[in-house]
Amino acid sequence: MDLGLRGKVAIITGGTVGIGLAVAEGLAAEGTNVILVGRDGERARREADRVAGVHGVSAIAVPADIATAEGCDAVIAGAKRAFGGVDILINNAGTGSNETIQEADDAKWQFYWDLHVMAAVRLARGLVPTMRERGGGVVLHNASICAVQPLWYEPIYNTTKAALMMFSKTLANEVVKDNIRVNTINPGLVLTPDWVKTAKQIAGEDGYQQHLQSVADEAGGMRRFASPEELANFFVFLCSDKASYSTGSTYFVDGGWLRTT
């Protein structure tokens, strides 16, 4: 099936590992040129070279900390310099938190706000005009099931992901006339390196897999983690011509974990 993505340019934040890298691979497999954004410049360049070699597309790295305005400016400048702009923006970079509302200080709230919300705002402000020039585009936000079904131990993550979901809807309304589609994906349990690292810290090398299974059992539904590639398939579809009537929506890809309709 031709998804209409060959020759497009996509930028993926947090694109050097986990979900972001899987999305980059999925898009590259469809012939999309990709820009991988990550804080670790060496890893970003290594993965960009590998993706380019495997899929025969142009792939470049832009090392940047998008939790800062300067980092977002570097990403926007890098995309314009390399390709004149982008057709697809995947706001994927993010990380979980661990705190109570009583204990967390302003600095921690501000960091997550900048990473999960302001990065999306700043990158849209800088890159949406290039989509208009190219006749349209796609913006996807990787939020979380926690945007609507919060986990008790990460109130900052829950709150900022909920804000990202609302920003996505608002942006969609603003740019629909420009043939730019904007959607949110709320994943459930996805087996990323962060999950494995945390599980090993909790349960050790011998017990981490059992710990992960207990997490999946508690979530219910399919009672398993998704692979990053499974989630990436959904991202790629929403980027494609096959999703041409979809904008302003939030999609749950959670294996049945969501406890409401």
Coordinates of C-alpha atoms in Angstrom, one line a residue:
M1 CA 0.0 0.0 0.0
D2 CA 1.4 3.4 -1.0
L3 CA 0.9 5.8 1.9
G4 CA 1.9 8.8 -0.1
L5 CA 4.9 9.6 2.1
R6 CA 7.8 9.2 -0.3
G7 CA 9.9 12.3 -0.6
K8 CA 8.3 14.0 2.4
V9 CA 10.4 15.5 5.2
A10 CA 9.6 14.6 8.8
I11 CA 11.2 15.9 12.0
I12 CA 11.0 13.7 15.1
T13 CA 11.9 15.0 18.5
G14 CA 13.2 12.4 20.9
G15 CA 14.0 10.6 17.6
T16 CA 17.2 8.8 18.6
V17 CA 15.7 6.1 20.9
G18 CA 12.5 4.2 21.8
I19 CA 9.3 5.4 20.3
G20 CA 10.8 8.3 18.4
L21 CA 13.4 6.1 16.7
A22 CA 10.7 3.6 15.8
V23 CA 8.6 6.3 14.2
A24 CA 11.6 7.6 12.3
E25 CA 12.3 4.0 11.0
G26 CA 8.7 3.6 10.0
L27 CA 8.5 6.8 8.1
A28 CA 11.9 6.2 6.4
A29 CA 10.7 2.7 5.3
E30 CA 7.9 4.6 3.4
G31 CA 10.5 6.8 1.7
T32 CA 10.3 9.8 4.0
N33 CA 13.4 11.9 4.7
V34 CA 13.9 12.3 8.4
I35 CA 15.5 14.7 10.9
L36 CA 16.3 13.0 14.2
V37 CA 16.4 15.4 17.2
G38 CA 18.0 14.4 20.5
R39 CA 20.3 15.8 23.2
D40 CA 23.0 13.2 22.5
G41 CA 24.6 14.4 19.3
E42 CA 26.8 11.4 18.8
R43 CA 23.9 9.0 19.1
A44 CA 21.7 11.2 16.9
R45 CA 24.3 11.2 14.1
R46 CA 24.9 7.4 14.4
E47 CA 21.2 6.6 14.2
A48 CA 20.7 9.1 11.3
D49 CA 23.5 7.4 9.3
R50 CA 22.1 4.0 10.0
V51 CA 18.5 4.9 9.0
A52 CA 19.8 6.5 5.8
G53 CA 21.8 3.5 4.9
V54 CA 19.0 1.0 5.6
H55 CA 16.2 2.8 3.9
G56 CA 17.9 4.9 1.2
V57 CA 16.5 8.2 2.4
S58 CA 18.1 11.4 3.5
A59 CA 18.5 11.4 7.3
I60 CA 20.2 14.1 9.4
A61 CA 20.7 14.7 13.1
V62 CA 20.0 17.9 14.9
P63 CA 21.5 17.8 18.5
A64 CA 19.3 20.0 20.7
D65 CA 17.6 20.2 24.1
I66 CA 14.1 21.2 23.1
A67 CA 13.2 22.0 26.7
T68 CA 14.9 25.3 25.9
A69 CA 13.9 28.1 23.5
E70 CA 17.5 27.9 22.1
G71 CA 17.2 24.2 21.4
C72 CA 13.9 24.7 19.5
D73 CA 15.5 27.5 17.5
A74 CA 18.3 25.1 16.6
V75 CA 15.9 22.5 15.4
I76 CA 13.9 25.0 13.3
A77 CA 17.1 26.4 11.8
G78 CA 18.5 22.9 11.0
A79 CA 15.3 21.8 9.3
K80 CA 15.2 25.0 7.1
R81 CA 18.9 24.7 6.3
A82 CA 18.7 21.1 5.3
F83 CA 15.3 20.8 3.5
G84 CA 13.8 24.3 3.5
G85 CA 11.2 23.2 6.0
V86 CA 9.2 20.1 6.8
D87 CA 6.0 18.3 5.9
I88 CA 5.6 16.4 9.1
L89 CA 6.4 17.4 12.7
I90 CA 6.3 14.6 15.4
N91 CA 6.4 16.1 18.9
N92 CA 7.6 13.0 20.7
A93 CA 10.3 14.0 23.2
G94 CA 9.2 13.6 26.8
T95 CA 9.8 11.7 30.0
G96 CA 8.0 10.5 33.1
S97 CA 8.1 12.2 36.4
N98 CA 8.0 11.1 40.0
E99 CA 6.9 13.4 42.8
T100 CA 4.0 14.6 44.9
I101 CA 2.3 18.0 44.4
Q102 CA 3.4 19.0 47.9
E103 CA 7.0 18.2 47.4
A104 CA 7.7 19.3 43.8
D105 CA 9.2 22.8 43.4
D106 CA 8.5 25.4 40.7
A107 CA 11.7 24.5 38.8
K108 CA 10.5 20.9 38.3
W109 CA 7.1 22.0 37.1
Q110 CA 8.7 24.5 34.7
F111 CA 11.1 21.9 33.2
Y112 CA 8.2 19.6 32.3
W113 CA 6.1 22.4 31.0
D114 CA 8.9 23.5 28.7
L115 CA 9.6 19.9 27.6
H116 CA 6.1 18.7 27.0
V117 CA 4.2 21.9 26.1
M118 CA 6.4 24.8 25.1
A119 CA 8.5 22.7 22.9
A120 CA 5.4 21.8 20.9
V121 CA 4.3 25.5 20.8
R122 CA 7.7 26.8 19.8
L123 CA 8.3 24.2 17.1
A124 CA 4.8 24.7 15.6
R125 CA 5.4 28.5 15.6
G126 CA 8.6 27.9 13.6
L127 CA 7.7 25.1 11.3
V128 CA 4.0 25.4 10.5
P129 CA 4.8 28.4 8.2
T130 CA 7.0 26.1 6.2
M131 CA 4.2 23.6 5.9
R132 CA 1.9 26.3 4.5
E133 CA 4.6 27.1 1.9
R134 CA 4.6 23.4 0.9
G135 CA 0.8 23.2 0.6
G136 CA 0.0 21.4 3.8
G137 CA 1.4 19.1 6.4
V138 CA 0.9 16.9 9.5
V139 CA 1.6 17.6 13.2
L140 CA 1.4 14.7 15.7
H141 CA 1.8 14.9 19.4
N142 CA 2.8 12.0 21.5
A143 CA 0.9 12.6 24.8
S144 CA -0.1 9.7 27.1
I145 CA -3.1 7.8 28.5
C146 CA -2.1 9.7 31.6
A147 CA -3.5 12.9 30.1
V148 CA -7.0 11.6 31.0
Q149 CA -6.3 8.6 33.3
P150 CA -3.6 9.9 35.7
L151 CA -1.1 7.8 37.6
W152 CA -0.8 8.9 41.3
Y153 CA 3.0 9.1 41.3
E154 CA 3.5 11.6 38.4
P155 CA 1.2 14.6 38.8
I156 CA 3.5 16.9 36.7
Y157 CA 3.6 14.4 33.8
N158 CA -0.2 13.9 34.0
T159 CA -0.8 17.7 34.0
T160 CA 1.6 18.6 31.2
K161 CA 0.4 15.8 28.9
A162 CA -3.2 16.9 29.4
A163 CA -2.1 20.4 28.4
L164 CA -0.3 19.1 25.3
M165 CA -3.5 17.3 24.3
M166 CA -5.5 20.6 24.5
F167 CA -2.8 22.5 22.6
S168 CA -3.0 19.9 19.8
K169 CA -6.8 20.4 19.5
T170 CA -6.4 24.2 19.5
L171 CA -3.6 24.1 16.9
A172 CA -5.7 21.8 14.7
N173 CA -8.6 24.4 14.7
E174 CA -6.2 27.2 13.8
V175 CA -4.4 25.5 10.8
V176 CA -7.2 23.3 9.3
K177 CA -7.7 25.9 6.6
D178 CA -4.1 25.5 5.6
N179 CA -4.4 21.8 4.8
I180 CA -2.4 21.0 7.9
R181 CA -3.7 18.1 10.0
V182 CA -3.0 17.9 13.8
N183 CA -3.7 15.0 16.0
T184 CA -2.7 13.5 19.3
I185 CA -1.8 9.9 20.2
N186 CA -2.2 8.7 23.8
P187 CA -0.2 5.5 24.2
G188 CA -0.5 3.1 27.0
L189 CA 2.3 0.7 28.0
V190 CA 5.2 0.8 25.5
L191 CA 8.3 -1.1 26.2
T192 CA 10.9 1.6 25.9
P193 CA 14.4 1.6 27.3
D194 CA 13.2 3.9 30.1
W195 CA 10.7 1.2 31.3
V196 CA 13.4 -1.5 31.2
K197 CA 15.8 0.7 33.1
T198 CA 13.3 1.5 35.8
A199 CA 12.2 -2.1 36.1
K200 CA 15.8 -3.2 36.6
Q201 CA 16.3 -0.6 39.3
I202 CA 13.2 -1.8 41.1
A203 CA 13.5 -5.6 40.6
G204 CA 17.1 -6.2 39.5
E205 CA 18.3 -8.1 36.4
D206 CA 16.7 -11.3 37.4
G207 CA 13.3 -9.9 38.3
Y208 CA 12.7 -7.0 36.0
Q209 CA 10.7 -9.0 33.4
Q210 CA 8.4 -10.3 36.1
H211 CA 8.0 -6.7 37.4
L212 CA 7.0 -5.5 33.9
Q213 CA 4.5 -8.3 33.5
S214 CA 2.9 -7.3 36.9
V215 CA 2.6 -3.8 35.6
A216 CA 0.9 -5.0 32.4
D217 CA -1.4 -7.3 34.4
E218 CA -2.5 -4.4 36.6
A219 CA -3.3 -2.3 33.6
G220 CA -5.6 -5.0 32.2
G221 CA -6.8 -5.1 28.6
M222 CA -4.2 -7.0 26.6
R223 CA -2.0 -7.4 29.7
R224 CA 1.2 -6.7 27.8
F225 CA 3.4 -3.9 26.7
A226 CA 3.4 -2.8 23.1
S227 CA 6.6 -2.6 21.1
P228 CA 7.7 0.8 20.0
E229 CA 7.2 -0.5 16.4
E230 CA 3.5 -1.3 17.1
L231 CA 2.9 2.3 18.2
A232 CA 5.0 3.7 15.3
N233 CA 2.7 2.0 12.8
F234 CA -0.1 4.1 14.1
F235 CA 2.0 7.3 13.8
V236 CA 2.9 6.5 10.2
F237 CA -0.7 5.9 9.3
L238 CA -1.8 9.2 10.7
C239 CA 1.0 10.9 8.7
S240 CA -0.2 9.4 5.5
D241 CA -2.8 10.2 2.8
K242 CA -4.9 7.3 4.2
A243 CA -5.7 9.5 7.2
S244 CA -6.6 12.6 5.1
Y245 CA -9.9 13.3 6.9
S246 CA -8.5 13.1 10.4
T247 CA -7.6 16.2 12.4
G248 CA -8.2 17.6 15.8
S249 CA -8.6 14.1 17.3
T250 CA -7.0 12.1 20.1
Y251 CA -6.4 8.4 19.6
F252 CA -5.7 5.9 22.4
V253 CA -3.3 3.2 21.5
D254 CA -3.3 1.5 24.9
G255 CA -4.2 -2.2 24.5
G256 CA -7.4 -1.7 26.4
W257 CA -6.0 0.0 29.5
L258 CA -8.3 3.1 29.3
R259 CA -11.1 2.4 31.8
T260 CA -13.7 4.7 30.2
T261 CA -15.4 4.8 26.8

